[in-house]
mmCIF file of C-alpha atoms in Angstrom:
data_model
loop_
_atom_site.group_PDB
_atom_site.id
_atom_site.type_symbol
_atom_site.label_atom_id
_atom_site.label_comp_id
_atom_site.label_asym_id
_atom_site.label_seq_id
_atom_site.Cartn_x
_atom_site.Cartn_y
_atom_site.Cartn_z
ATOM 1 C CA MET A 1 -1.645 -24.403 -7.224
ATOM 2 C CA TYR A 2 -1.692 -21.066 -9.072
ATOM 3 C CA LEU A 3 0.530 -18.631 -7.171
ATOM 4 C CA LEU A 4 -0.779 -15.519 -8.929
ATOM 5 C CA ARG A 5 -4.494 -16.265 -8.616
ATOM 6 C CA HIS A 6 -6.502 -13.115 -7.755
ATOM 7 C CA LYS A 7 -3.415 -10.913 -8.194
ATOM 8 C CA ILE A 8 -3.102 -10.712 -11.951
ATOM 9 C CA LYS A 9 -5.005 -8.809 -14.626
ATOM 10 C CA CYS A 10 -4.800 -8.138 -18.342
ATOM 11 C CA GLY A 11 -2.913 -5.019 -19.323
ATOM 12 C CA TYR A 12 -5.034 -4.583 -22.458
ATOM 13 C CA CYS A 13 -8.653 -4.960 -21.373
ATOM 14 C CA GLY A 14 -8.316 -4.790 -17.577
ATOM 15 C CA GLN A 15 -10.062 -8.111 -16.992
ATOM 16 C CA SER A 16 -8.656 -10.658 -14.569
ATOM 17 C CA ILE A 17 -6.251 -13.299 -15.787
ATOM 18 C CA ILE A 18 -7.707 -16.678 -14.886
ATOM 19 C CA ALA A 19 -6.175 -20.095 -14.377
ATOM 20 C CA GLU A 20 -6.859 -22.873 -16.854
ATOM 21 C CA CYS A 21 -5.521 -26.310 -17.608
ATOM 22 C CA GLY A 22 -5.697 -28.451 -20.746
ATOM 23 C CA THR A 23 -4.462 -31.723 -22.165
ATOM 24 C CA SER A 24 -2.072 -31.970 -25.087
ATOM 25 C CA LYS A 25 -2.340 -34.576 -27.849
ATOM 26 C CA SER A 26 0.194 -36.667 -25.956
ATOM 27 C CA GLY A 27 -2.082 -36.657 -22.914
ATOM 28 C CA LYS A 28 0.123 -34.363 -20.843
ATOM 29 C CA ARG A 29 -1.623 -31.822 -18.645
ATOM 30 C CA LYS A 30 -0.658 -28.208 -19.263
ATOM 31 C CA TYR A 31 -1.474 -25.191 -17.115
ATOM 32 C CA TYR A 32 -1.974 -21.621 -18.307
ATOM 33 C CA TYR A 33 -2.976 -18.121 -17.327
ATOM 34 C CA LYS A 34 -5.583 -16.723 -19.740
ATOM 35 C CA CYS A 35 -7.406 -13.414 -20.046
ATOM 36 C CA HIS A 36 -10.975 -13.722 -18.780
ATOM 37 C CA GLY A 37 -12.087 -10.996 -21.180
ATOM 38 C CA ARG A 38 -10.784 -12.823 -24.226
ATOM 39 C CA LYS A 39 -11.825 -16.337 -23.198
ATOM 40 C CA ASN A 40 -15.224 -15.854 -21.573
ATOM 41 C CA LEU A 41 -16.409 -12.358 -22.431
ATOM 42 C CA HIS A 42 -15.210 -12.366 -26.051
ATOM 43 C CA ASN A 43 -14.439 -8.667 -25.721
ATOM 44 C CA GLY A 44 -11.946 -8.585 -28.561
ATOM 45 C CA CYS A 45 -8.880 -8.696 -26.320
ATOM 46 C CA THR A 46 -5.860 -10.217 -28.019
ATOM 47 C CA LYS A 47 -3.847 -11.113 -24.921
ATOM 48 C CA ALA A 48 -2.109 -14.430 -25.535
ATOM 49 C CA PRO A 49 -2.279 -17.198 -22.924
ATOM 50 C CA ILE A 50 0.847 -17.799 -20.864
ATOM 51 C CA ARG A 51 2.148 -21.018 -19.410
ATOM 52 C CA LYS A 52 1.777 -21.083 -15.644
ATOM 53 C CA ASP A 53 5.258 -22.351 -14.819
ATOM 54 C CA ILE A 54 7.050 -19.867 -17.089
ATOM 55 C CA LEU A 55 5.188 -16.853 -15.720
ATOM 56 C CA GLU A 56 5.427 -17.820 -12.044
ATOM 57 C CA ASP A 57 9.128 -18.706 -12.279
ATOM 58 C CA PHE A 58 9.803 -15.422 -14.032
ATOM 59 C CA ILE A 59 7.945 -13.354 -11.409
ATOM 60 C CA ILE A 60 9.710 -15.074 -8.506
ATOM 61 C CA GLU A 61 13.107 -14.759 -10.189
ATOM 62 C CA LYS A 62 12.629 -11.047 -10.806
ATOM 63 C CA LEU A 63 11.304 -10.377 -7.290
ATOM 64 C CA ILE A 64 14.398 -11.927 -5.761
ATOM 65 C CA ALA A 65 16.840 -10.423 -8.259
ATOM 66 C CA GLU A 66 15.438 -6.889 -8.117
ATOM 67 C CA LEU A 67 14.875 -6.655 -4.367
ATOM 68 C CA SER A 68 18.298 -8.137 -3.679
ATOM 69 C CA LYS A 69 20.007 -5.183 -5.351
ATOM 70 C CA PRO A 70 21.281 -2.715 -2.713
ATOM 71 C CA GLN A 71 20.414 0.317 -4.844
ATOM 72 C CA THR A 72 16.883 -0.949 -5.494
ATOM 73 C CA MET A 73 16.346 -1.498 -1.772
ATOM 74 C CA THR A 74 17.693 1.977 -1.020
ATOM 75 C CA ASN A 75 15.307 3.513 -3.567
ATOM 76 C CA ILE A 76 12.354 1.643 -2.091
ATOM 77 C CA ILE A 77 13.226 2.623 1.482
ATOM 78 C CA ASN A 78 13.685 6.277 0.547
ATOM 79 C CA GLY A 79 10.406 6.232 -1.373
ATOM 80 C CA ILE A 80 8.449 4.791 1.558
ATOM 81 C CA LEU A 81 10.019 7.213 4.034
ATOM 82 C CA LYS A 82 9.032 10.084 1.735
ATOM 83 C CA ILE A 83 5.477 8.752 1.423
ATOM 84 C CA GLN A 84 5.169 8.562 5.209
ATOM 85 C CA ASP A 85 6.328 12.158 5.602
ATOM 86 C CA GLU A 86 3.853 13.343 2.968
ATOM 87 C CA GLN A 87 0.986 11.462 4.596
ATOM 88 C CA LEU A 88 1.680 13.234 7.884
ATOM 89 C CA GLY A 89 1.105 16.544 6.148
ATOM 90 C CA LYS A 90 -2.090 15.455 4.393
ATOM 91 C CA ASN A 91 -4.257 14.737 7.439
ATOM 92 C CA SER A 92 -6.816 17.503 6.869
ATOM 93 C CA THR A 93 -8.973 16.319 9.775
ATOM 94 C CA LEU A 94 -6.064 16.739 12.169
ATOM 95 C CA LEU A 95 -5.338 20.230 10.840
ATOM 96 C CA ILE A 96 -8.983 21.286 11.340
ATOM 97 C CA LEU A 97 -9.083 19.884 14.885
ATOM 98 C CA GLU A 98 -5.823 21.586 15.831
ATOM 99 C CA LYS A 99 -7.079 24.888 14.427
ATOM 100 C CA GLU A 100 -10.263 24.658 16.507
ATOM 101 C CA TYR A 101 -8.202 23.725 19.571
ATOM 102 C CA LYS A 102 -6.106 26.852 19.111
ATOM 103 C CA GLN A 103 -9.236 28.999 18.828
ATOM 104 C CA ILE A 104 -10.690 27.507 22.022
ATOM 105 C CA GLU A 105 -7.402 28.083 23.810
ATOM 106 C CA ASN A 106 -7.544 31.751 22.883
ATOM 107 C CA SER A 107 -11.182 32.010 24.006
ATOM 108 C CA LEU A 108 -10.373 30.363 27.344
ATOM 109 C CA ASN A 109 -7.488 32.745 27.879
ATOM 110 C CA ASN A 110 -9.807 35.700 27.223
ATOM 111 C CA ILE A 111 -12.410 34.420 29.689
ATOM 112 C CA VAL A 112 -9.775 33.753 32.371
ATOM 113 C CA SER A 113 -8.454 37.278 31.830
ATOM 114 C CA ALA A 114 -11.986 38.670 32.246
ATOM 115 C CA ILE A 115 -12.521 36.689 35.442
ATOM 116 C CA GLN A 116 -9.244 37.989 36.846
ATOM 117 C CA GLN A 117 -10.559 41.490 36.205
ATOM 118 C CA GLY A 118 -13.690 40.692 38.200
ATOM 119 C CA ILE A 119 -16.013 40.217 35.235
ATOM 120 C CA ILE A 120 -17.971 37.167 36.372
ATOM 121 C CA THR A 121 -21.509 36.401 35.131
ATOM 122 C CA ASN A 122 -23.639 33.300 34.695
ATOM 123 C CA THR A 123 -23.023 33.554 30.966
ATOM 124 C CA THR A 124 -19.258 33.715 31.504
ATOM 125 C CA ASN A 125 -19.277 30.628 33.735
ATOM 126 C CA LYS A 126 -21.484 28.705 31.302
ATOM 127 C CA ARG A 127 -19.260 29.586 28.353
ATOM 128 C CA LEU A 128 -16.179 28.593 30.349
ATOM 129 C CA ARG A 129 -17.610 25.134 31.074
ATOM 130 C CA GLU A 130 -18.643 24.661 27.426
ATOM 131 C CA LEU A 131 -15.178 25.555 26.154
ATOM 132 C CA GLU A 132 -13.437 23.318 28.689
ATOM 133 C CA SER A 133 -15.701 20.412 27.732
ATOM 134 C CA ARG A 134 -15.019 20.927 24.033
ATOM 135 C CA GLN A 135 -11.297 21.213 24.702
ATOM 136 C CA GLN A 136 -11.318 17.804 26.424
ATOM 137 C CA GLU A 137 -13.200 16.294 23.478
ATOM 138 C CA LEU A 138 -10.710 17.819 21.039
ATOM 139 C CA ASP A 139 -7.835 16.351 23.044
ATOM 140 C CA ARG A 140 -9.361 12.909 22.501
ATOM 141 C CA LEU A 141 -10.075 13.433 18.780
ATOM 142 C CA ILE A 142 -6.615 14.857 18.089
ATOM 143 C CA ALA A 143 -4.992 11.898 19.850
ATOM 144 C CA ILE A 144 -6.971 9.519 17.625
ATOM 145 C CA GLU A 145 -5.955 11.314 14.431
ATOM 146 C CA LYS A 146 -2.316 11.471 15.475
ATOM 147 C CA SER A 147 -2.346 7.762 16.220
ATOM 148 C CA LYS A 148 -3.134 7.114 12.555
ATOM 149 C CA THR A 149 0.011 8.796 11.358
ATOM 150 C CA ASP A 150 2.493 9.022 14.208
ATOM 151 C CA ILE A 151 3.595 5.393 14.039
ATOM 152 C CA LYS A 152 6.249 5.525 11.356
ATOM 153 C CA LEU A 153 8.330 2.694 10.026
ATOM 154 C CA THR A 154 12.065 3.123 10.379
ATOM 155 C CA GLU A 155 14.550 2.398 7.629
ATOM 156 C CA LYS A 156 15.534 -0.792 9.477
ATOM 157 C CA GLU A 157 11.906 -1.996 9.706
ATOM 158 C CA ILE A 158 11.239 -1.375 6.016
ATOM 159 C CA ARG A 159 14.390 -3.211 5.002
ATOM 160 C CA LEU A 160 13.508 -6.128 7.293
ATOM 161 C CA TYR A 161 10.008 -6.335 5.767
ATOM 162 C CA TYR A 162 11.339 -6.978 2.263
ATOM 163 C CA GLU A 163 14.397 -9.025 3.213
ATOM 164 C CA THR A 164 12.310 -11.373 5.368
ATOM 165 C CA ALA A 165 9.646 -11.762 2.681
ATOM 166 C CA LEU A 166 12.312 -12.801 0.163
ATOM 167 C CA LYS A 167 13.190 -15.782 2.366
ATOM 168 C CA LEU A 168 9.644 -17.149 2.394
ATOM 169 C CA GLU A 169 8.469 -20.012 0.231
ATOM 170 C CA PRO A 170 7.082 -18.834 -3.155
ATOM 171 C CA MET A 171 3.390 -18.678 -2.276
ATOM 172 C CA LEU A 172 3.945 -16.593 0.872
ATOM 173 C CA MET A 173 6.574 -14.462 -0.832
ATOM 174 C CA ILE A 174 4.089 -13.451 -3.503
ATOM 175 C CA GLU A 175 1.329 -12.948 -0.934
ATOM 176 C CA TYR A 176 3.422 -10.550 1.136
ATOM 177 C CA LEU A 177 5.267 -8.735 -1.639
ATOM 178 C CA VAL A 178 2.952 -8.554 -4.636
ATOM 179 C CA LYS A 179 -0.139 -6.362 -4.696
ATOM 180 C CA GLU A 180 -0.913 -6.800 -8.382
ATOM 181 C CA VAL A 181 0.601 -8.039 -11.625
ATOM 182 C CA VAL A 182 -0.474 -6.370 -14.867
ATOM 183 C CA LEU A 183 0.280 -8.574 -17.839
ATOM 184 C CA PHE A 184 0.979 -7.553 -21.433
ATOM 185 C CA ASP A 185 2.478 -9.636 -24.218
ATOM 186 C CA ASP A 186 5.739 -7.706 -24.154
ATOM 187 C CA LYS A 187 6.027 -6.453 -20.565
ATOM 188 C CA ILE A 188 4.959 -7.095 -17.004
ATOM 189 C CA GLN A 189 4.145 -4.524 -14.312
ATOM 190 C CA ILE A 190 4.594 -5.702 -10.748
ATOM 191 C CA TYR A 191 2.992 -3.572 -8.028
ATOM 192 C CA PHE A 192 4.438 -4.232 -4.582
ATOM 193 C CA ASN A 193 2.650 -4.201 -1.266
ATOM 194 C CA SER A 194 3.932 -1.571 1.130
ATOM 195 C CA PRO A 195 4.627 -2.137 4.838
ATOM 196 C CA ILE A 196 3.230 1.290 5.791
ATOM 197 C CA ARG A 197 0.930 1.127 8.793
ATOM 198 C CA LYS A 198 -2.440 2.877 8.586
ATOM 199 C CA SER A 199 -3.376 2.429 12.242
ATOM 200 C CA PRO A 200 -1.746 1.264 15.498
ATOM 201 C CA ASP A 201 -4.785 -0.944 16.135
ATOM 202 C CA ASN A 202 -3.304 -3.585 13.844
ATOM 203 C CA GLU A 203 -1.927 -6.156 16.295
ATOM 204 C CA SER A 204 -0.310 -8.377 13.712
ATOM 205 C CA GLN A 205 3.184 -9.480 14.687
ATOM 206 C CA GLY A 206 4.037 -10.219 11.075
ATOM 207 C CA PHE A 207 3.921 -8.018 8.033
ATOM 208 C CA ILE A 208 1.378 -5.254 7.812
ATOM 209 C CA ILE A 209 -0.069 -5.309 4.310
ATOM 210 C CA CYS A 210 -1.851 -2.132 3.269
ATOM 211 C CA ASP A 211 -4.150 -2.497 0.315
ATOM 212 C CA GLU A 212 -5.472 1.057 0.629
ATOM 213 C CA ILE A 213 -2.240 2.921 0.084
ATOM 214 C CA ALA A 214 -2.414 5.134 -2.963
ATOM 215 C CA ASN A 215 1.314 5.417 -3.558
ATOM 216 C CA ILE A 216 2.578 2.087 -4.838
ATOM 217 C CA LEU A 217 6.097 1.083 -5.701
ATOM 218 C CA GLU A 218 6.179 -0.148 -9.260
ATOM 219 C CA VAL A 219 8.781 -2.255 -10.965
ATOM 220 C CA VAL A 220 8.260 -2.404 -14.722
ATOM 221 C CA LEU A 221 9.891 -5.368 -16.400
ATOM 222 C CA TYR A 222 10.084 -5.123 -20.187
ATOM 223 C CA THR A 223 10.316 -8.600 -21.658
ATOM 224 C CA THR A 224 10.150 -10.510 -24.896
ATOM 225 C CA THR A 225 8.860 -14.036 -24.313
ATOM 226 C CA PHE A 226 9.963 -13.439 -20.718
ATOM 227 C CA ILE A 227 13.589 -12.762 -21.583
ATOM 228 C CA GLU A 228 14.748 -9.566 -19.910
ATOM 229 C CA ARG A 229 15.675 -6.613 -22.133
ATOM 230 C CA ASN A 230 15.561 -3.765 -19.675
ATOM 231 C CA ILE A 231 14.564 -3.105 -16.070
ATOM 232 C CA ARG A 232 13.800 0.213 -14.485
ATOM 233 C CA LEU A 233 12.550 1.030 -11.015
ATOM 234 C CA VAL A 234 9.956 3.765 -10.665
ATOM 235 C CA ILE A 235 8.788 5.109 -7.319
ATOM 236 C CA ALA A 236 5.351 6.570 -8.060
ATOM 237 C CA ILE A 237 4.453 9.377 -5.690
#
């Protein structure tokens, strides 16, 4: 079983890294991850193959080690909270709807004022009904847009997401935590899934994995033959 299947790509040519097995002269089966571009497309990529067990063990070890650090977890939580706040301010549809709602409110107030002054015509009544109908529709549309952003994860929920995932068996841990692995010969980039919700319609009682989120937490692990030289955490906004 290849734990990183469909989650790993070549850092040089961008092609997927595929699973492959072979037999040594002694008859022992060996398993590798190889660049699809180099092996099958012959695109000139020079990415070297990597033994399956070494790469998978390294990824799992670094996931656990990095996410178990209190400061790393704090940085991740703060980054996600900041992303959520920024997303609330980027809902252009909501801003447009709220602006129109305000304009209709003003128009309704003007018509009510005119009616109170005895200015009542068929046109006034018709316009009043049209505005009230549109106001009701805007109430519905605004509620929908707010529902996409108003459900925010708390610090406790974000922490629980990652801490619980770290206790899963390797295959599920990678499924829940890892969005993508970009592989070079001298470094590895691990892109984490985020627990940010995009809609309250998701009824999942487990983790909410969002593949569409643009802001991804990135841990860059610089390695030489998978021996750590330096680790730095970058929250990409």
